mmCIF file of C-alpha atoms in Angstrom:
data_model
loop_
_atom_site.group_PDB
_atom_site.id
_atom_site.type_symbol
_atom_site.label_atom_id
_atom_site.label_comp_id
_atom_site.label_asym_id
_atom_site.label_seq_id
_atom_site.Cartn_x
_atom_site.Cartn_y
_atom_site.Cartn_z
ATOM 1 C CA UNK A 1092 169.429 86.992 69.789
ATOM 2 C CA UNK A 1093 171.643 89.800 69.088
ATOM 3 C CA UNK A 1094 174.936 88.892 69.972
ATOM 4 C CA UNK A 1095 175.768 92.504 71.297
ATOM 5 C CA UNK A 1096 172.549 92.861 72.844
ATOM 6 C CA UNK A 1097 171.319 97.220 73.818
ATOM 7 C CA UNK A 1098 170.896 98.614 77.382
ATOM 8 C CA UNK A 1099 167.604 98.344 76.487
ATOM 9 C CA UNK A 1100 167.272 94.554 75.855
ATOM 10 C CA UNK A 1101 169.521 93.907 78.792
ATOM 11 C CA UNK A 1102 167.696 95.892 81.145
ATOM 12 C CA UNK A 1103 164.491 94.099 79.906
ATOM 13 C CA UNK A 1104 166.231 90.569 80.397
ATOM 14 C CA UNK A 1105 167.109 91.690 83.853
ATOM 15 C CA UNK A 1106 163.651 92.234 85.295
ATOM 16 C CA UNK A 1107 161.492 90.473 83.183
ATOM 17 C CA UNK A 1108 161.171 87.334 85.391
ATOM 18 C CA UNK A 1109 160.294 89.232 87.986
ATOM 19 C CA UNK A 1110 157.015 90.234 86.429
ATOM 20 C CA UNK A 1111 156.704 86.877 85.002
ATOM 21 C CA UNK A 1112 156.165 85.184 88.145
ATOM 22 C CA UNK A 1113 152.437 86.343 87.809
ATOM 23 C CA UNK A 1114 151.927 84.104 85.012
ATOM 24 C CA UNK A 1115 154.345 81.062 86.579
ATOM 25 C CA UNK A 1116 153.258 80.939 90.483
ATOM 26 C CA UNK A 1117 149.748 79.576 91.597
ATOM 27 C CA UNK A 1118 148.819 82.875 94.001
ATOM 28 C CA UNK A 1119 147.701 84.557 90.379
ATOM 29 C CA UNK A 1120 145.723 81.760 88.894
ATOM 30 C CA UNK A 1121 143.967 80.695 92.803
ATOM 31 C CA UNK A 1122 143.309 84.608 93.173
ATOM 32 C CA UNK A 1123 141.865 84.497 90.186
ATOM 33 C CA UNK A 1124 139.310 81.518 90.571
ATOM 34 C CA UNK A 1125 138.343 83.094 94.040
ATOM 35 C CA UNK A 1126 136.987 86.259 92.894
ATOM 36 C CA UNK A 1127 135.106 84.161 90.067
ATOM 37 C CA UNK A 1128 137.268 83.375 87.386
ATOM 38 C CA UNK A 1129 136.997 80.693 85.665
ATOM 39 C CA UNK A 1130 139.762 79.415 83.486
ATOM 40 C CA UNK A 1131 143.612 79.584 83.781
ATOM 41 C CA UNK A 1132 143.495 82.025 80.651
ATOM 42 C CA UNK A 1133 140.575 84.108 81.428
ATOM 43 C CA UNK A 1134 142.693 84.849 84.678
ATOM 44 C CA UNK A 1135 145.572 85.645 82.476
ATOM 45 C CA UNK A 1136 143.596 88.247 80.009
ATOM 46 C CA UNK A 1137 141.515 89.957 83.012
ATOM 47 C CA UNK A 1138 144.275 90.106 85.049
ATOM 48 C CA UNK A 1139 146.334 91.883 82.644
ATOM 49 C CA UNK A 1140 143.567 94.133 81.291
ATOM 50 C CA UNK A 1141 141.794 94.800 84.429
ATOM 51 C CA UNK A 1142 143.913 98.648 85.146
ATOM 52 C CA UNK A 1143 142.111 99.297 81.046
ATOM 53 C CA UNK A 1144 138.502 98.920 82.349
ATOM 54 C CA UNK A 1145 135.999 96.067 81.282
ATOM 55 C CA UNK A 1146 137.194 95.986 77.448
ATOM 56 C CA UNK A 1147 135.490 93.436 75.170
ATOM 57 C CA UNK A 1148 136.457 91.233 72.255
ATOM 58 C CA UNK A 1149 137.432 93.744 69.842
ATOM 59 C CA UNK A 1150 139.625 96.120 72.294
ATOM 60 C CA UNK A 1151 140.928 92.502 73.774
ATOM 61 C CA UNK A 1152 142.256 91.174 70.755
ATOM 62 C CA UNK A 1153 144.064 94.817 70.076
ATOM 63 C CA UNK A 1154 145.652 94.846 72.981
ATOM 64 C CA UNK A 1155 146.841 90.975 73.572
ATOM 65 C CA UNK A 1156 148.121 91.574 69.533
ATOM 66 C CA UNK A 1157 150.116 88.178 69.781
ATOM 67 C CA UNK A 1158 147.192 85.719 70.911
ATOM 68 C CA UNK A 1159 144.451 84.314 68.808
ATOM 69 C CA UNK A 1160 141.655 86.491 68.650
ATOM 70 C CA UNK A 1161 139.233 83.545 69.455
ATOM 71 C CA UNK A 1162 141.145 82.909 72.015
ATOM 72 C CA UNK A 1163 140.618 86.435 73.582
ATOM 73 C CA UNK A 1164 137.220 86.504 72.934
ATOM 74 C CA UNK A 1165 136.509 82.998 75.081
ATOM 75 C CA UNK A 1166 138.148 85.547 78.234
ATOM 76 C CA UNK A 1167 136.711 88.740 77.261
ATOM 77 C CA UNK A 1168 134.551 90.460 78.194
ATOM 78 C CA UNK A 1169 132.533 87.228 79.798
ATOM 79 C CA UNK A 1170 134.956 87.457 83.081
ATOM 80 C CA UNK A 1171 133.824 91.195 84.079
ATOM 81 C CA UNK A 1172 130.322 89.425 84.943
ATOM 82 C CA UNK A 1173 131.962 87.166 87.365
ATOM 83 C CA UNK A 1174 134.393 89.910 88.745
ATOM 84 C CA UNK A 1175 134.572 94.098 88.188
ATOM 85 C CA UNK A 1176 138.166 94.982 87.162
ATOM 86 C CA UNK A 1177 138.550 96.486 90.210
ATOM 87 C CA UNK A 1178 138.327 93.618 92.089
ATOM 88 C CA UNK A 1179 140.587 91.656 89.796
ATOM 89 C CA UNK A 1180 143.132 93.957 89.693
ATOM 90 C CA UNK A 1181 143.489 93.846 93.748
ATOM 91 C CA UNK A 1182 143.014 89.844 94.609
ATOM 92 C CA UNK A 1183 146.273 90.252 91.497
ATOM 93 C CA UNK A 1184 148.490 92.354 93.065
ATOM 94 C CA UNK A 1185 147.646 90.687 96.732
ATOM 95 C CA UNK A 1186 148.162 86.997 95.217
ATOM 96 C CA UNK A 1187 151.826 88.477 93.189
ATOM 97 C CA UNK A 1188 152.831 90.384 96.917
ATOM 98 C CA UNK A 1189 152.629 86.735 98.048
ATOM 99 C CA UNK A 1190 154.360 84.928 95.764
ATOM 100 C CA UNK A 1191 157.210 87.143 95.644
ATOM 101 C CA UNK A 1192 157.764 86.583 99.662
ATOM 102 C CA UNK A 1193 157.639 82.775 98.916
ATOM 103 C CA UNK A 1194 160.157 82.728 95.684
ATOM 104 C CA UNK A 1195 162.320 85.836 96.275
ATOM 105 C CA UNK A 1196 165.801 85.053 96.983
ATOM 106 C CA UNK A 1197 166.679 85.656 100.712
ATOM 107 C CA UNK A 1198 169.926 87.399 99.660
ATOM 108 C CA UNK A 1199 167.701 90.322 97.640
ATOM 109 C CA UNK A 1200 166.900 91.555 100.727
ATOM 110 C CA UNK A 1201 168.858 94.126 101.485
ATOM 111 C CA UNK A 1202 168.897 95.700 98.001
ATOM 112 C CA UNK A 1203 165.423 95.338 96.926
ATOM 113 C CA UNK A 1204 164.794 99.286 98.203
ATOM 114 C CA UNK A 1205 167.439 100.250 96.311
ATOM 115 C CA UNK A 1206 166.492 98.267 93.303
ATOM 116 C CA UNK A 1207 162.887 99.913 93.176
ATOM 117 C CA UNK A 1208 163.828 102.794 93.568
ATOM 118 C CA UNK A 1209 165.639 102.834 90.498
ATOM 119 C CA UNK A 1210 162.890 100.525 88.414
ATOM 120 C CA UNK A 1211 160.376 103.399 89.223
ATOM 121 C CA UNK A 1212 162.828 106.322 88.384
ATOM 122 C CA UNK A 1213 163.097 104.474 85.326
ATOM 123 C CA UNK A 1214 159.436 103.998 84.764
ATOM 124 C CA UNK A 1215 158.817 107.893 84.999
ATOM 125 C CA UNK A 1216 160.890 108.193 81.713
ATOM 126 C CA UNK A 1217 158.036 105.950 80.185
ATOM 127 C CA UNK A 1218 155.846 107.579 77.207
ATOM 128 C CA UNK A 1219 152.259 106.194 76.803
ATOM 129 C CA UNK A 1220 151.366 107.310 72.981
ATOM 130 C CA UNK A 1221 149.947 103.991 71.522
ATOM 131 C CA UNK A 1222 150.472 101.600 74.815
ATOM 132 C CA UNK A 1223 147.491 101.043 76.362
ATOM 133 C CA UNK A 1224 148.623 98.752 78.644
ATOM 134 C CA UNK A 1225 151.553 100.261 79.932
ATOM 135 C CA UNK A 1226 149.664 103.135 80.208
ATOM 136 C CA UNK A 1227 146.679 102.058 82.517
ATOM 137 C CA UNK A 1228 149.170 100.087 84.882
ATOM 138 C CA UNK A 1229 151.490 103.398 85.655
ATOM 139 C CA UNK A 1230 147.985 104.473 86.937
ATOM 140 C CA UNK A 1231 147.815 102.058 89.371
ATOM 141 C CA UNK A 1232 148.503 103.595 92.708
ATOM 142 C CA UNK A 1233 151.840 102.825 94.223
ATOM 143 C CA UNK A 1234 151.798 99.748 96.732
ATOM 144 C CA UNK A 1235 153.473 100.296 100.180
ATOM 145 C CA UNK A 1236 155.127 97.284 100.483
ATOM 146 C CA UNK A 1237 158.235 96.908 98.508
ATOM 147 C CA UNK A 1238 157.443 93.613 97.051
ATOM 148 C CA UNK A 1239 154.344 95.429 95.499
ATOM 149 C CA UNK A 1240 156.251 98.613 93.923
ATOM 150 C CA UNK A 1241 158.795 96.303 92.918
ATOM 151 C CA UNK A 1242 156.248 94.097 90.654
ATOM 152 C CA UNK A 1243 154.210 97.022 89.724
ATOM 153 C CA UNK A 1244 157.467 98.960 88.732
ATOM 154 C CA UNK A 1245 158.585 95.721 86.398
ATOM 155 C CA UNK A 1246 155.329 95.518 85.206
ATOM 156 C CA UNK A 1247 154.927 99.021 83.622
ATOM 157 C CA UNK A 1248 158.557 98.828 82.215
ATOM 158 C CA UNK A 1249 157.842 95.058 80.604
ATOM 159 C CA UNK A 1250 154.186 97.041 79.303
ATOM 160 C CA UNK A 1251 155.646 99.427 78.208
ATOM 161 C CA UNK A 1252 158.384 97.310 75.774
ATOM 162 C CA UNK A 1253 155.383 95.388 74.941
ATOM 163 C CA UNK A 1254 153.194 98.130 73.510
ATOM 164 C CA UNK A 1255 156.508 99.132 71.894
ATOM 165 C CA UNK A 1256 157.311 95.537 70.145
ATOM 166 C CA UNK A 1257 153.687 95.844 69.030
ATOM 167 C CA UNK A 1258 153.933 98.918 67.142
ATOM 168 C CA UNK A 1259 157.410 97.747 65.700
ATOM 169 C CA UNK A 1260 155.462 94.953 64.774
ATOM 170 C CA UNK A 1261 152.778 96.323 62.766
ATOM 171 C CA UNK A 1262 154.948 99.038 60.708
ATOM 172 C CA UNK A 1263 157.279 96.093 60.105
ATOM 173 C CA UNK A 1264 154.154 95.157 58.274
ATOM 174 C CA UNK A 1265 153.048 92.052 59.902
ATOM 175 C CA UNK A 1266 150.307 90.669 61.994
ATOM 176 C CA UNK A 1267 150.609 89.103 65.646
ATOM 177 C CA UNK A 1268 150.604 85.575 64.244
ATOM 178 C CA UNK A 1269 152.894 86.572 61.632
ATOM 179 C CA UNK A 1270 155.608 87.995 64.143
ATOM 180 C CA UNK A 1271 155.227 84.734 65.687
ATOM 181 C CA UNK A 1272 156.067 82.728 62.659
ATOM 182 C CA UNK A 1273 159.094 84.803 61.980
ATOM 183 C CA UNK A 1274 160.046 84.685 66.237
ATOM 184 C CA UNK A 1275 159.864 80.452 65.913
ATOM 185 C CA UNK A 1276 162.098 80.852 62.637
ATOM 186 C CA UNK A 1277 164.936 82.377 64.513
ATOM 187 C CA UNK A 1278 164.944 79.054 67.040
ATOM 188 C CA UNK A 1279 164.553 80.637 70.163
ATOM 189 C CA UNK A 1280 161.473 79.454 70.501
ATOM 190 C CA UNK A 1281 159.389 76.349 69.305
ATOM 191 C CA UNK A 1282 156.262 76.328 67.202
ATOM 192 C CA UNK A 1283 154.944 74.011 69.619
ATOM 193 C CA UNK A 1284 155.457 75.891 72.747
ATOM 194 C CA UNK A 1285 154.130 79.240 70.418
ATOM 195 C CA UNK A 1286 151.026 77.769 68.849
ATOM 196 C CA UNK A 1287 149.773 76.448 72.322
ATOM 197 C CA UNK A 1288 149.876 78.964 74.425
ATOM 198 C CA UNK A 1289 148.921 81.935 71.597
ATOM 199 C CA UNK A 1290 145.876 79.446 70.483
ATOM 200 C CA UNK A 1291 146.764 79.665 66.759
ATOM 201 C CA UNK A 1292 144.867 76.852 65.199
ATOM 202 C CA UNK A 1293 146.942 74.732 62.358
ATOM 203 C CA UNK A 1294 145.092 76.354 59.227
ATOM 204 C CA UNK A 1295 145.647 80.089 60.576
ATOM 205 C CA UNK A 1296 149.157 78.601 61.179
ATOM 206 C CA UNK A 1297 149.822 77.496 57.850
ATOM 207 C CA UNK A 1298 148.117 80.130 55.780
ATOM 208 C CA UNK A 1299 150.392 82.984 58.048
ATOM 209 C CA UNK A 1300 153.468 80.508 56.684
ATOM 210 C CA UNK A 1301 152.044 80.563 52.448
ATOM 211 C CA UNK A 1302 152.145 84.824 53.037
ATOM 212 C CA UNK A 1303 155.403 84.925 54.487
ATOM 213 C CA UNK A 1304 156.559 82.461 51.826
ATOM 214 C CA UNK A 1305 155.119 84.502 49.416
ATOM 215 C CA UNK A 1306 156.640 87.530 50.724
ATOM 216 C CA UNK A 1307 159.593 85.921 50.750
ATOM 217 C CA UNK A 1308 160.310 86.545 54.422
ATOM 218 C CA UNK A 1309 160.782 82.816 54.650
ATOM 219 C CA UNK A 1310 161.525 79.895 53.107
ATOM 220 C CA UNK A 1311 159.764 76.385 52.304
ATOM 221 C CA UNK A 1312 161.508 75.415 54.936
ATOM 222 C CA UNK A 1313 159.425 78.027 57.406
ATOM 223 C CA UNK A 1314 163.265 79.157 58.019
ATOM 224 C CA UNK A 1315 164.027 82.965 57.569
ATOM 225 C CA UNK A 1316 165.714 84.286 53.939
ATOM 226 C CA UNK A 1317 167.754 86.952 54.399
ATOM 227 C CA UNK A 1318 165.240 89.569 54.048
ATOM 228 C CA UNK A 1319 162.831 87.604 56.685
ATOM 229 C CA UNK A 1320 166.103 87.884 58.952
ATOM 230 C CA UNK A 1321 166.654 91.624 58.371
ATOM 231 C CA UNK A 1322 163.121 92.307 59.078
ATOM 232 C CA UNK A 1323 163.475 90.880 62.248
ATOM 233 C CA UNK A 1324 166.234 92.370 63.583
ATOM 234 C CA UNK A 1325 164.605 95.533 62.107
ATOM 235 C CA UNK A 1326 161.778 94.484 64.595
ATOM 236 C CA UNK A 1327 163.861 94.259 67.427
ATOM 237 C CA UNK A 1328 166.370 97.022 67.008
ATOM 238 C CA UNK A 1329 162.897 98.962 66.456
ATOM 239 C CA UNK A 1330 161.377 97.736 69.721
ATOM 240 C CA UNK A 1331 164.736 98.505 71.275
ATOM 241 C CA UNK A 1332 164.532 102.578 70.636
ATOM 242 C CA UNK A 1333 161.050 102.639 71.269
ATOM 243 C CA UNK A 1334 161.963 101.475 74.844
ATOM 244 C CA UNK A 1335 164.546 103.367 75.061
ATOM 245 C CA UNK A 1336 163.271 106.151 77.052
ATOM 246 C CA UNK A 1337 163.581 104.450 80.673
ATOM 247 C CA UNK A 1338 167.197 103.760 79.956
ATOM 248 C CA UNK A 1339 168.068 107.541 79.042
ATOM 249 C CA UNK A 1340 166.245 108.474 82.211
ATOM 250 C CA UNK A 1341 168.207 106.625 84.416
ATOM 251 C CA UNK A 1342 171.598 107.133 82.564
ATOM 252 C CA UNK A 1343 174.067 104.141 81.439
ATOM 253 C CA UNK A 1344 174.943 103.705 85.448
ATOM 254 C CA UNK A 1345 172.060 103.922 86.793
ATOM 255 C CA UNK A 1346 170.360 101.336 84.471
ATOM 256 C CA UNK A 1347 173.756 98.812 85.058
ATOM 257 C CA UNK A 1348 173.388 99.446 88.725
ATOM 258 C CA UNK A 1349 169.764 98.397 88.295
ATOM 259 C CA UNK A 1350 170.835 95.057 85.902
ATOM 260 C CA UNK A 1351 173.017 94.069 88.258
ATOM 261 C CA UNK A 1352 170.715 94.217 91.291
ATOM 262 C CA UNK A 1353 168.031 92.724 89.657
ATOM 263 C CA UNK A 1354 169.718 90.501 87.182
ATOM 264 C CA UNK A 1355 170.754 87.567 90.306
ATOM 265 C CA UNK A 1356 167.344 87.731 91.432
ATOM 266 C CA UNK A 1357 165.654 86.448 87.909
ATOM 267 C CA UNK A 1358 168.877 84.311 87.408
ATOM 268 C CA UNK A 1359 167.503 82.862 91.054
ATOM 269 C CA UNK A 1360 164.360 82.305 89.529
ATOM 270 C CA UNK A 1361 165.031 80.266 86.637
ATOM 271 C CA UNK A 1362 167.190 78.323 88.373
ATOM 272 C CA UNK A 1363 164.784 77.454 90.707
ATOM 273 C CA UNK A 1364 162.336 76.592 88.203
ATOM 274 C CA UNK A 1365 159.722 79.054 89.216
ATOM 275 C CA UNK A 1366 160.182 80.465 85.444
ATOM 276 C CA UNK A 1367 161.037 78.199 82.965
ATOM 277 C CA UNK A 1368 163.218 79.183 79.761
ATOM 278 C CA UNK A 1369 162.296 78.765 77.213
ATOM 279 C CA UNK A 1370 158.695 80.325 77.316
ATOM 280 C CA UNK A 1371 156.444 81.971 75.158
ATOM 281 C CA UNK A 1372 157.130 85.383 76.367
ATOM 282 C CA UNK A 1373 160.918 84.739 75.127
ATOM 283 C CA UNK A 1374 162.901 85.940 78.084
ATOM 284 C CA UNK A 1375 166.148 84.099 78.734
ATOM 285 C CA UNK A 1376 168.083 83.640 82.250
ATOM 286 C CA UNK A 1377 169.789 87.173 82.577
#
């Protein structure tokens, strides 16, 4: 972690748990077995493809860069024959509406308005080139409930640095698994808690390890050399500007202002265990 973290990063820290209370809450994963589902993880990849459209394997394993491609493939596109996207993508944002009244602090109350308000000013400084994702949720029409706009609005922002980090990624000249090596070497993370939930098997595991040894982005030790380490940080400083754009749109006070309205809420839920930290997404108690 950089020890003077950007606007950008912070921001990102600030409302990330918010979003990830989709992937931490049962209302997702039951919504998802209702409408046909089967699996914890095919809910996982249709429910966060579903605004794209019925993509298969190939698309799949483009956009969900960081996870196994088998792994994909066991999701998509098998769950559009149990449920359109359509459908997934409304029993999703009914089943996050929900869990968000049950884990939401009481004290947000009063300045959740305020706070989406700003999250979707900030979303409209979003640019889509490359980010699928991000792209196909700002489509999504609006919710009226604030608990709705406010996940939707986190959700486009988090897409959004995630189609970024992706791109950084690839011209930093590495491959999903790859980043993940080099993200376990910095020891923020574990290889255990990585491997599982991307599906890496132990051979793709250790043959990512012999090219980054080779490349000498790490060492025998599966620890970052110096140049692993500046690649990195050229990773993240990269996925930094390339999320940048929200932040200039709402101006240095009114992304702080947003930060510190939002920031007590995710604090509020990792403290009350509804996210954990650490987890494989990376984000840290604000």
């Amino acid at each position: 972690m950089d020890p003077s973290p950007t606007l950008a990063r912070r921001f990102w820290e600030a409302i990330e748990p918010i979003h990830a209370v989709a992937y931490f809450t049962p209302e997702p994963a039951q919504a998802a077995e209702t409408v046909g589902l089967t699996g914890w993880w095919t809910g996982y990849f249709a429910g966060r493809a579903a605004p794209v459209g019925p993509v298969g394997e190939a698309a799949g394993a483009a956009l969900f860069f960081a996870f196994a491609p088998a792994k994909v493939a066991r999701a998509l596109p098998a769950a559009w024959q149990s449920a359109d996207p359509a459908k997934v993508l409304d029993s999703r944002l009914a089943a996050v509406r929900t869990a968000l009244g049950r884990v939401l602090p009481p004290t947000a109350s009063g300045s959740l308005r305020r706070l989406v308000d700003l999250l979707e000013r900030a979303a409209e400084g979003c640019a889509y080139e490359g980010r699928a994702l991000a792209a196909a949720w700002s489509r999504v029409p609006r919710p009226a409930d604030v608990a709705g706009r406010l996940w939707l609005a986190t959700t486009i922002l988090r897409e959004h640095r995630g189609d970024g980090h992706v791109v950084a990624v690839v011209h930093g000249g590495l491959t999903g698994l790859e980043a993940s090596l080099t993200h376990v070497a910095t020891g923020n993370v574990s290889r255990e808690l990585i491997q599982r939930s991307r599906g890496w098997i132990d051979a793709e595991w250790e043959e990512a390890r012999r090219r980054l040894v080779a490349r000498g982005l790490l060492d025998r030790h599966s620890r970052l050399t110096r140049t692993g380490g500046v690649l990195r940080r050229e990773i993240e400083n990269a996925t930094d500007r390339l999320a940048a754009g929200p932040v200039v749109t709402l101006g240095e006070t009114g992304v702080e202002e947003a930060i510190r309205l939002a920031a007590p809420i995710s604090r509020h839920l990792v403290d009350t265990n509804v996210i954990p930290v650490p987890n494989p997404i990376g984000a840290p108690r604000p």
